[in-house]
mmCIF file of C-alpha atoms and ligand atoms in Angstrom:
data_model
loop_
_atom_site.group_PDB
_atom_site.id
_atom_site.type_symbol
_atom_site.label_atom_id
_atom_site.label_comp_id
_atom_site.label_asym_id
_atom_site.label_seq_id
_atom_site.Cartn_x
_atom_site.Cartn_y
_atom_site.Cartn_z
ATOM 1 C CA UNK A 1 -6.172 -8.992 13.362
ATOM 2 C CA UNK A 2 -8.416 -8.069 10.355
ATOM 3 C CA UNK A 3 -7.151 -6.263 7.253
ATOM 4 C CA UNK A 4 -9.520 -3.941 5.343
ATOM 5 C CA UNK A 5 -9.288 -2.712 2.176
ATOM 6 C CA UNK A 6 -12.367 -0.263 1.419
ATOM 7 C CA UNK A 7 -14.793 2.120 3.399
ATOM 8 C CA UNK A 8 -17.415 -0.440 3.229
ATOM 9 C CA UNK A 9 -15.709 -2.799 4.807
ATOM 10 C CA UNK A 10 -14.622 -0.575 7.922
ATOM 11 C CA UNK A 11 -17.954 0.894 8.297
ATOM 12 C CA UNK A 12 -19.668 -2.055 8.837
ATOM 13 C CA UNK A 13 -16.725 -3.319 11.078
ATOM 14 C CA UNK A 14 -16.896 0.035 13.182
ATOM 15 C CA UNK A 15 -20.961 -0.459 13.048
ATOM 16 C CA UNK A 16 -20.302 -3.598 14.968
ATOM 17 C CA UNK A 17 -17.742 -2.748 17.490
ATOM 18 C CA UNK A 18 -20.219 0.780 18.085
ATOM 19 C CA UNK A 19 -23.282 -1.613 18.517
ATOM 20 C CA UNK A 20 -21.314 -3.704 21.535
ATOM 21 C CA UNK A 21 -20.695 0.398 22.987
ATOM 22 C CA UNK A 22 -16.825 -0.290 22.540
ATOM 23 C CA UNK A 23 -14.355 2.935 22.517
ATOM 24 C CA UNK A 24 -12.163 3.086 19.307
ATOM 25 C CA UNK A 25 -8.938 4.207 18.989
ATOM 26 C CA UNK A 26 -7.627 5.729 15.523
ATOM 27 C CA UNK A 27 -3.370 5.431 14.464
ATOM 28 C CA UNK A 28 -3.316 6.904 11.431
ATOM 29 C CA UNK A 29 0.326 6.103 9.437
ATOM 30 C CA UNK A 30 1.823 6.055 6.302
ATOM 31 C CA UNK A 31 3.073 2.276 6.872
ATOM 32 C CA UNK A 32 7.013 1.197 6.809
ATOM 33 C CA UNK A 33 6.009 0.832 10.916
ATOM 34 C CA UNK A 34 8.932 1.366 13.623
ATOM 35 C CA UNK A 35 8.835 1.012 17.207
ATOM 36 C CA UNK A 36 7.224 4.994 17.425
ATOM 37 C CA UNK A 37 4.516 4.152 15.536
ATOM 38 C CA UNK A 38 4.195 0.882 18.517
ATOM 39 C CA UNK A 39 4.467 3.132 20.518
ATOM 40 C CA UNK A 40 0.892 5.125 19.529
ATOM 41 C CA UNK A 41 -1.053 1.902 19.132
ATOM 42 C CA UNK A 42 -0.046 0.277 22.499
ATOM 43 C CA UNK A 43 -1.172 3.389 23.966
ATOM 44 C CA UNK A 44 -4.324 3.528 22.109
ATOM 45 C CA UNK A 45 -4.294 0.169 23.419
ATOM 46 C CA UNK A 46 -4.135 1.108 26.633
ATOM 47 C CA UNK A 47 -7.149 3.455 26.252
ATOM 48 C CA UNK A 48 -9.446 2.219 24.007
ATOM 49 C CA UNK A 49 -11.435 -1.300 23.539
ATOM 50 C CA UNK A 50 -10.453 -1.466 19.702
ATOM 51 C CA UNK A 51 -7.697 0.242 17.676
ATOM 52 C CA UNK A 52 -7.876 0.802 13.740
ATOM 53 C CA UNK A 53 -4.495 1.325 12.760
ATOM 54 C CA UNK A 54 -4.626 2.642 8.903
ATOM 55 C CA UNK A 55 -1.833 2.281 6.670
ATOM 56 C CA UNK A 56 -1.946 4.601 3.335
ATOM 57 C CA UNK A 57 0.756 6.414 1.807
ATOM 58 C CA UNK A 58 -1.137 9.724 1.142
ATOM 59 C CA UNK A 59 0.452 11.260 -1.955
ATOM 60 C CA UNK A 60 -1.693 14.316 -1.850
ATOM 61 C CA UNK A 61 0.931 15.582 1.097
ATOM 62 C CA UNK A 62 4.433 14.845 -0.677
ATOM 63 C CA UNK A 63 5.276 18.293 -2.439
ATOM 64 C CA UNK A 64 8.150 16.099 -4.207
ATOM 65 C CA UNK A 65 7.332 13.013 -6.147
ATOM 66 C CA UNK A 66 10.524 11.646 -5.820
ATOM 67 C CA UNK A 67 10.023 11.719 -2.172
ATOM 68 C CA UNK A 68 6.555 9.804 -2.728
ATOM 69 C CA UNK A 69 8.564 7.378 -5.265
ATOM 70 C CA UNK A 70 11.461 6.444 -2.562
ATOM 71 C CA UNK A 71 8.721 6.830 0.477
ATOM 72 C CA UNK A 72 8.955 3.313 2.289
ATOM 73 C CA UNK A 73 6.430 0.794 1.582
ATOM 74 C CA UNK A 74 6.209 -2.930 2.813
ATOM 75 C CA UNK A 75 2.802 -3.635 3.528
ATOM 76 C CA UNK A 76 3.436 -7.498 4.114
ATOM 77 C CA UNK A 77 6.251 -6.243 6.779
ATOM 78 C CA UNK A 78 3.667 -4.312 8.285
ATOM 79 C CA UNK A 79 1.063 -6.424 8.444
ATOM 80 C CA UNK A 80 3.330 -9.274 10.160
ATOM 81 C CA UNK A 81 4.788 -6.803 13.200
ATOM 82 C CA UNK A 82 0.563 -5.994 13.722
ATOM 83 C CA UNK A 83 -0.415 -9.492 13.428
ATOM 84 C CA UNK A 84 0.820 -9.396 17.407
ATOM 85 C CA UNK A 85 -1.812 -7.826 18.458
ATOM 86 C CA UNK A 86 -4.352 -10.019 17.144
ATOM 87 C CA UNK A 87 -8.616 -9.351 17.313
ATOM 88 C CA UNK A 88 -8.421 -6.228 19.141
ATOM 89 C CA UNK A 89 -6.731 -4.499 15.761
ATOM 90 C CA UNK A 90 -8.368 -3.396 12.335
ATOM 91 C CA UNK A 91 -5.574 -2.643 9.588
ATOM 92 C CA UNK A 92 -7.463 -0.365 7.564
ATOM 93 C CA UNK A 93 -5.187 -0.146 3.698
ATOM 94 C CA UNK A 94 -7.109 1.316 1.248
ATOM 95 C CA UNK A 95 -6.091 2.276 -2.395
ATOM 96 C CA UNK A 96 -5.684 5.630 -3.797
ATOM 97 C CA UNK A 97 -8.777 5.438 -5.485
ATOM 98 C CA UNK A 98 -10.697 4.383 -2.154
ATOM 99 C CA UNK A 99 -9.920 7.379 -0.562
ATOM 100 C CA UNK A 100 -9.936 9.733 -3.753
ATOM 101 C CA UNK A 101 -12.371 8.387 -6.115
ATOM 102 C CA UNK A 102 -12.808 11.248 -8.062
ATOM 103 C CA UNK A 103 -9.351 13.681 -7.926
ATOM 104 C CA UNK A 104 -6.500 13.014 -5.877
ATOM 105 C CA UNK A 105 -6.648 16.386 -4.670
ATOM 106 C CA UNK A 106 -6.171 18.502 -1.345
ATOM 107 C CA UNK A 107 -8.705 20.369 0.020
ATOM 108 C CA UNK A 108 -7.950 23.831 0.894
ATOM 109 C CA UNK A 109 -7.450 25.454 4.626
ATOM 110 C CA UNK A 110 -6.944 28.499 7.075
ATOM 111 C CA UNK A 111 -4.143 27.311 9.597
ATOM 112 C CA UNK A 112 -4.078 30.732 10.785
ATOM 113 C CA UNK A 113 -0.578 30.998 9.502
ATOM 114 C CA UNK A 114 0.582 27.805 11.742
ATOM 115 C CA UNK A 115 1.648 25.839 8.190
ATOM 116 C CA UNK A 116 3.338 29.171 7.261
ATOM 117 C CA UNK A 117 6.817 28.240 9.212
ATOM 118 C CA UNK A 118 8.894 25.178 9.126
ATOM 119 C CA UNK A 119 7.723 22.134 7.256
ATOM 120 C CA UNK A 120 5.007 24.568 6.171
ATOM 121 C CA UNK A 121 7.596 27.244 4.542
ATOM 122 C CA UNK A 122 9.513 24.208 2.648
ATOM 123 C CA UNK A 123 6.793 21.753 1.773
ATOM 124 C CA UNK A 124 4.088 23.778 -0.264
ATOM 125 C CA UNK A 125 0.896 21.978 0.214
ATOM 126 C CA UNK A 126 2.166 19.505 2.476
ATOM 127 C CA UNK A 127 -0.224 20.568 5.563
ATOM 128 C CA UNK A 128 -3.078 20.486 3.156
ATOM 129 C CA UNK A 129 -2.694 17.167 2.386
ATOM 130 C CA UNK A 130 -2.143 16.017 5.676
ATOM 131 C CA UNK A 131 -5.043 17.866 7.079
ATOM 132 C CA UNK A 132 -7.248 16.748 4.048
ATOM 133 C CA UNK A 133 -6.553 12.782 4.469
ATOM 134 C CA UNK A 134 -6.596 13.187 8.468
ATOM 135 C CA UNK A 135 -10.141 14.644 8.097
ATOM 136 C CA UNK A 136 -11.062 11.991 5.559
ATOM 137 C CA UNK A 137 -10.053 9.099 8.505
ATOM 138 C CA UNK A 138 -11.867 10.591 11.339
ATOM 139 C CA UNK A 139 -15.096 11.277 9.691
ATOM 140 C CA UNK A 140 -15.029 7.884 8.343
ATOM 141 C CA UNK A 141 -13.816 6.175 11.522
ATOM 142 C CA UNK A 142 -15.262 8.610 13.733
ATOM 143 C CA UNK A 143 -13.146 7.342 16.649
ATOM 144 C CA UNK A 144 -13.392 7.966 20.599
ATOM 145 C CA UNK A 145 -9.155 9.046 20.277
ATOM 146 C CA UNK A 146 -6.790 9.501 18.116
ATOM 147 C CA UNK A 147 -3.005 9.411 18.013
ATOM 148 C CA UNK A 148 -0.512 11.779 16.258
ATOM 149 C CA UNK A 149 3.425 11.555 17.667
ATOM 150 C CA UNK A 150 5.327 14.701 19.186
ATOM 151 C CA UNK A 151 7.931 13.677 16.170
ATOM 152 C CA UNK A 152 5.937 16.144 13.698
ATOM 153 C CA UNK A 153 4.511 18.445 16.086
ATOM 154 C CA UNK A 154 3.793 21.334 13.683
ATOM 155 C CA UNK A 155 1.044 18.579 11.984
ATOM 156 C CA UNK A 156 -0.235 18.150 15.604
ATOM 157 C CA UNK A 157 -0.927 21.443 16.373
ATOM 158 C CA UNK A 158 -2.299 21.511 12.704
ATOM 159 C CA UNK A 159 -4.345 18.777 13.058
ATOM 160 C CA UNK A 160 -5.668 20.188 16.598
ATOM 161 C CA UNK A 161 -7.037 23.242 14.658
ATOM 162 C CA UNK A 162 -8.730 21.195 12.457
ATOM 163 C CA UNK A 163 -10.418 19.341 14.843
ATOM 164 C CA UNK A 164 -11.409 22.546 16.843
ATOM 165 C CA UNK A 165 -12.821 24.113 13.418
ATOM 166 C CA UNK A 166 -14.390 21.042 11.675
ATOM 167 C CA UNK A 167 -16.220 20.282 15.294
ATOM 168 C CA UNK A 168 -14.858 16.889 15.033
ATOM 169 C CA UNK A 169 -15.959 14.623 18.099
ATOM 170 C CA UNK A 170 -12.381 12.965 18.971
ATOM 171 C CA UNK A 171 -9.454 13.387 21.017
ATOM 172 C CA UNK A 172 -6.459 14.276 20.071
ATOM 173 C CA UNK A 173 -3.619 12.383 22.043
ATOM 174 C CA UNK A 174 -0.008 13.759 21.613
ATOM 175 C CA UNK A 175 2.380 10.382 21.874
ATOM 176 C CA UNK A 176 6.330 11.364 22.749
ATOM 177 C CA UNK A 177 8.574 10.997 20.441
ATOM 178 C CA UNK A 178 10.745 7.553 20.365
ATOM 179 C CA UNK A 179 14.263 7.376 19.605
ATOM 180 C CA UNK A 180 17.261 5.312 18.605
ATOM 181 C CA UNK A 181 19.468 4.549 21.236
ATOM 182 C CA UNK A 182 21.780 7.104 19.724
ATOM 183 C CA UNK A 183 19.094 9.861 20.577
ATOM 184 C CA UNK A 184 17.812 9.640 16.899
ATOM 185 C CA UNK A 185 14.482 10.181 16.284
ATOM 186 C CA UNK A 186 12.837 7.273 14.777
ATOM 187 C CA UNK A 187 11.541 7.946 11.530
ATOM 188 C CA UNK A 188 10.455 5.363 8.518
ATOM 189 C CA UNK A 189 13.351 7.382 6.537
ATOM 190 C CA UNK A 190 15.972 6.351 9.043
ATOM 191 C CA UNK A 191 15.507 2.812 7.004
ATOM 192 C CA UNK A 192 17.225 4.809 4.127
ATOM 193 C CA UNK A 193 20.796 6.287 5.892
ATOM 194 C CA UNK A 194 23.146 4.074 5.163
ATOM 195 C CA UNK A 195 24.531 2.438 8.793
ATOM 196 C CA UNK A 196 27.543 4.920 9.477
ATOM 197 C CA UNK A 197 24.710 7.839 8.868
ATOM 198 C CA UNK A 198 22.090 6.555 10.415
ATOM 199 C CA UNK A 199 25.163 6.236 13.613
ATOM 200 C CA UNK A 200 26.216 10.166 12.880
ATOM 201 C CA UNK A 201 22.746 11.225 12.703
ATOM 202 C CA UNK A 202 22.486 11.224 16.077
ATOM 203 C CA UNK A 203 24.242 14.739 16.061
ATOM 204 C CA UNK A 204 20.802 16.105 14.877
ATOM 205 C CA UNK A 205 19.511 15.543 18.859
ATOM 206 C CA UNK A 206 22.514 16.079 20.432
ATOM 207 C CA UNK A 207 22.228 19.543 18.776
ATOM 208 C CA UNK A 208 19.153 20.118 20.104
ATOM 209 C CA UNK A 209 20.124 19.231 23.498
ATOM 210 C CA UNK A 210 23.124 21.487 23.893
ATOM 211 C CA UNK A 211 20.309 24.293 22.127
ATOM 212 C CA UNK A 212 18.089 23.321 25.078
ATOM 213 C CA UNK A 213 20.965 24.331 27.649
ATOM 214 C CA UNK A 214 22.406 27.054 26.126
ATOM 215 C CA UNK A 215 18.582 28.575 25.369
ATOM 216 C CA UNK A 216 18.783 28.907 29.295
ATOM 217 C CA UNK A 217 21.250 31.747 29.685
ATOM 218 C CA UNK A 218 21.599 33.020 26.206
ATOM 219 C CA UNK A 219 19.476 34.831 22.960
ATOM 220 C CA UNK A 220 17.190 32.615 20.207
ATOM 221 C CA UNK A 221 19.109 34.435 18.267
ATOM 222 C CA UNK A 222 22.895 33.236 19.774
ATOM 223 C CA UNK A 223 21.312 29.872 19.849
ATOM 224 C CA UNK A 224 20.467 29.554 16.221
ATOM 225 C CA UNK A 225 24.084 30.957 15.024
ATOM 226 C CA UNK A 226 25.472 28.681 16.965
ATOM 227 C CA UNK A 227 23.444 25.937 15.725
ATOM 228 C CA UNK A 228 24.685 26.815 11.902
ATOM 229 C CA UNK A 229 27.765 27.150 12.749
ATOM 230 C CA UNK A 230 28.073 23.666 13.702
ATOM 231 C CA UNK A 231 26.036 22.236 10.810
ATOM 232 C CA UNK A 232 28.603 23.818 8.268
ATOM 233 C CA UNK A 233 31.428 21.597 9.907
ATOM 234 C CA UNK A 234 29.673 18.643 8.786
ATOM 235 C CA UNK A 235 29.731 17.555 4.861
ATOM 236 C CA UNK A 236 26.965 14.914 5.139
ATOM 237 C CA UNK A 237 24.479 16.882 7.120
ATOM 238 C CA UNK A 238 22.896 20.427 5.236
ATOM 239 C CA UNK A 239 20.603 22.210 7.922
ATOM 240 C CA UNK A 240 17.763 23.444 6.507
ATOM 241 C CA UNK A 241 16.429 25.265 9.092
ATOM 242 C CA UNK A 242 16.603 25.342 13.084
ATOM 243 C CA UNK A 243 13.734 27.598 14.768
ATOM 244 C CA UNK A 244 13.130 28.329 18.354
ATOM 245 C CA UNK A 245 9.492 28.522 18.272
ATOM 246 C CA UNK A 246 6.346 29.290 20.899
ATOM 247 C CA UNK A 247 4.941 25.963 21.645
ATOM 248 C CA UNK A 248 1.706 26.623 20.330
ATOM 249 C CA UNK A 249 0.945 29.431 17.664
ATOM 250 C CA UNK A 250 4.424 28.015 16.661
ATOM 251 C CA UNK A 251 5.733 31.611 15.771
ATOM 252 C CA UNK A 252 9.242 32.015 15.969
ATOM 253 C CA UNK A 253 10.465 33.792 19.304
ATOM 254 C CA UNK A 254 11.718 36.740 19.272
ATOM 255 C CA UNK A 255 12.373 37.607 22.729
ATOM 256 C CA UNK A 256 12.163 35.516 25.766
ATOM 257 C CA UNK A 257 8.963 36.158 27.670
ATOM 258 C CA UNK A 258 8.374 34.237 31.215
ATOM 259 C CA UNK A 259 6.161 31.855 31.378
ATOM 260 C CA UNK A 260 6.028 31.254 27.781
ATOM 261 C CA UNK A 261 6.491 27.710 26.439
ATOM 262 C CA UNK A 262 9.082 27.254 23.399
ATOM 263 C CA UNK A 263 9.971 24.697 21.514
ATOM 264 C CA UNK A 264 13.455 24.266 19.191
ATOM 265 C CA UNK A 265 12.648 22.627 15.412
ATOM 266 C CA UNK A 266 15.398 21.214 12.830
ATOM 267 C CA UNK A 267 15.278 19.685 9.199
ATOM 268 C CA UNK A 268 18.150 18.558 8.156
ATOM 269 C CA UNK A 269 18.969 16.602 4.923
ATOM 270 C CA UNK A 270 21.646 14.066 5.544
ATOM 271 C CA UNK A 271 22.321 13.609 2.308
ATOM 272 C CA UNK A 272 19.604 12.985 0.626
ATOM 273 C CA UNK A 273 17.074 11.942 3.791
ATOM 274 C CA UNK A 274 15.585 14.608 5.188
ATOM 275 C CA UNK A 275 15.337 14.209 8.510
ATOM 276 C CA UNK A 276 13.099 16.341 10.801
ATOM 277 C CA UNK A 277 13.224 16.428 15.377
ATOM 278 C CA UNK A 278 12.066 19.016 17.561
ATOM 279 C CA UNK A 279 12.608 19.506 21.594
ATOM 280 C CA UNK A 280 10.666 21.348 24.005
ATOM 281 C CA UNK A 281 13.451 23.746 26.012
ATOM 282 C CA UNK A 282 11.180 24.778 28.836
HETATM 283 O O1 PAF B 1 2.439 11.424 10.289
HETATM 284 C C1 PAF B 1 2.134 10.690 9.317
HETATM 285 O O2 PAF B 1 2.588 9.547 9.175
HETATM 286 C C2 PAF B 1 1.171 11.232 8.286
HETATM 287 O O3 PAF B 1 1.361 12.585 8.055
HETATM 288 C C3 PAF B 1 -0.301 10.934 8.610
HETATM 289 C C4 PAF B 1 -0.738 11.641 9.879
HETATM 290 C C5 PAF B 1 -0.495 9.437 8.771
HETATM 291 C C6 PAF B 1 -1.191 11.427 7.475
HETATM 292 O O4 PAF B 1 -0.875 10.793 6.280
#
């Protein structure tokens, strides 16, 4: 495994691997690495000769800078669990300044309202940022694929667009979301619930399932009522919201149509974690 710390560096890495006509695959994370993010880059494993894997906690997307202050970061920790998969892997970890040598800024975008719900409607700017540093990564890695998990699907469907209008050259591969054996989603912030939370947590997907079933017979509306009402008997757990949305212009339903795909979406701050899962219920 090689770790790189500046453009330079990767280009002429990627200039190498492109000159032997091998396929790259691109995991783009913020670090503090759990078994979902393993999950991405043994399947970009799977379908690519190389994978870059880059690791850079992108502060241009964290609305809150106490959430940026208390955001995981172990580098060394990451570096050891990637060390397994030896040559095939590039770490790419640059600096701030690497990536935003001149203001460490987002650029602006038209989501066509998709950043306007959810995460969008609670983290100003957040999409920005995530679309801006995203962008930055696959024009600089230019990869064959690239892998975003199911666990934030609103960025996936943002990123998507951005692919589609930038005319990027890359695949976008949707990974499933991997969970705790409680159900949990995993989640770098998991590593910050203390261990009987991180245990009650699981409520958060059990929630969702018994959504799923009920979203069978009854209204999006009776679902979601139902939904708070349960939150409020727990102290620990403040919902901040719970959507059923359309699978892909993510707007929130209003009635049941057949043959329409929808999708169920919940933040929820367990104390002070904020914890985010979504299901598909159809
Ligand atoms: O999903 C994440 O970890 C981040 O939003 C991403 C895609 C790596 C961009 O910083």
């Amino acid at each position: 495994m090689t770790t790189l710390f500046t453009r330079d560096k990767l280009k002429a890495y990627l200039r190498n691997e492109r000159s032997e006509s091998r396929s790259i695959g691109l995991v783009p994370t913020m670090g503090a690495l759990h078994p979902g993010h393993l999950s991405l880059v043994e399947k970009a494993f799977r379908e690519n000769d190389r994978v870059v894997v880059s690791i850079f906690v992108n502060p241009t997307q964290f609305n809150n800078p106490e959430d940026l202050e208390k955001y995981p970061k172990n580098l060394e920790t990451d570096l050891e669990i990637l060390g397994l998969y030896k040559s095939k892997l590039v770490v790419f970890a640059p600096t701030v300044s690497e990536i935003y040598p001149e203001q460490v800024a987002a650029v602006d975008y038209d989501f066509n309202g998709l950043d306007k719900v959810m995460e969008g409607a609670y983290r100003a700017g957040h999409f920005e940022g995530v679309a801006t540093i995203v962008e930055t990564l696959l024009r600089l890695v230019a990869p064959d694929r690239a892998y975003f998990g199911e666990k934030d699907y609103q960025q996936l469907q943002i990123i998507k667009k951005v692919v589609v209008d930038k005319q990027l050259d890359v695949t976008i591969c949707p990974c499933p979301i991997v969970r705790e054996p409680n159900g949990l989603a995993m989640s770098s912030r998991n590593e910050r619930l203390p261990k009987r939370l991180r245990d009650e947590a699981k409520l958060i997907f059990e929630v969702l399932q018994t959504a799923k079933l009920q979203f069978g017979t009854e209204s999006a509306d009776k679902v979601i009522k139902w939904v708070h009402k349960t939150f409020r008997k727990y102290a620990d757990f403040k919902l901040e919201y719970f959507t059923i949305a359309h699978a892909e212009t993510l707007k929130p339903v209003i009635r049941k149509r057949k043959n329409q795909k929808y999708r169920a979406f919940i933040a929820v701050y367990v104390q002070d974690v904020r914890l985010i899962d979504n299901l598909a219920l159809n």
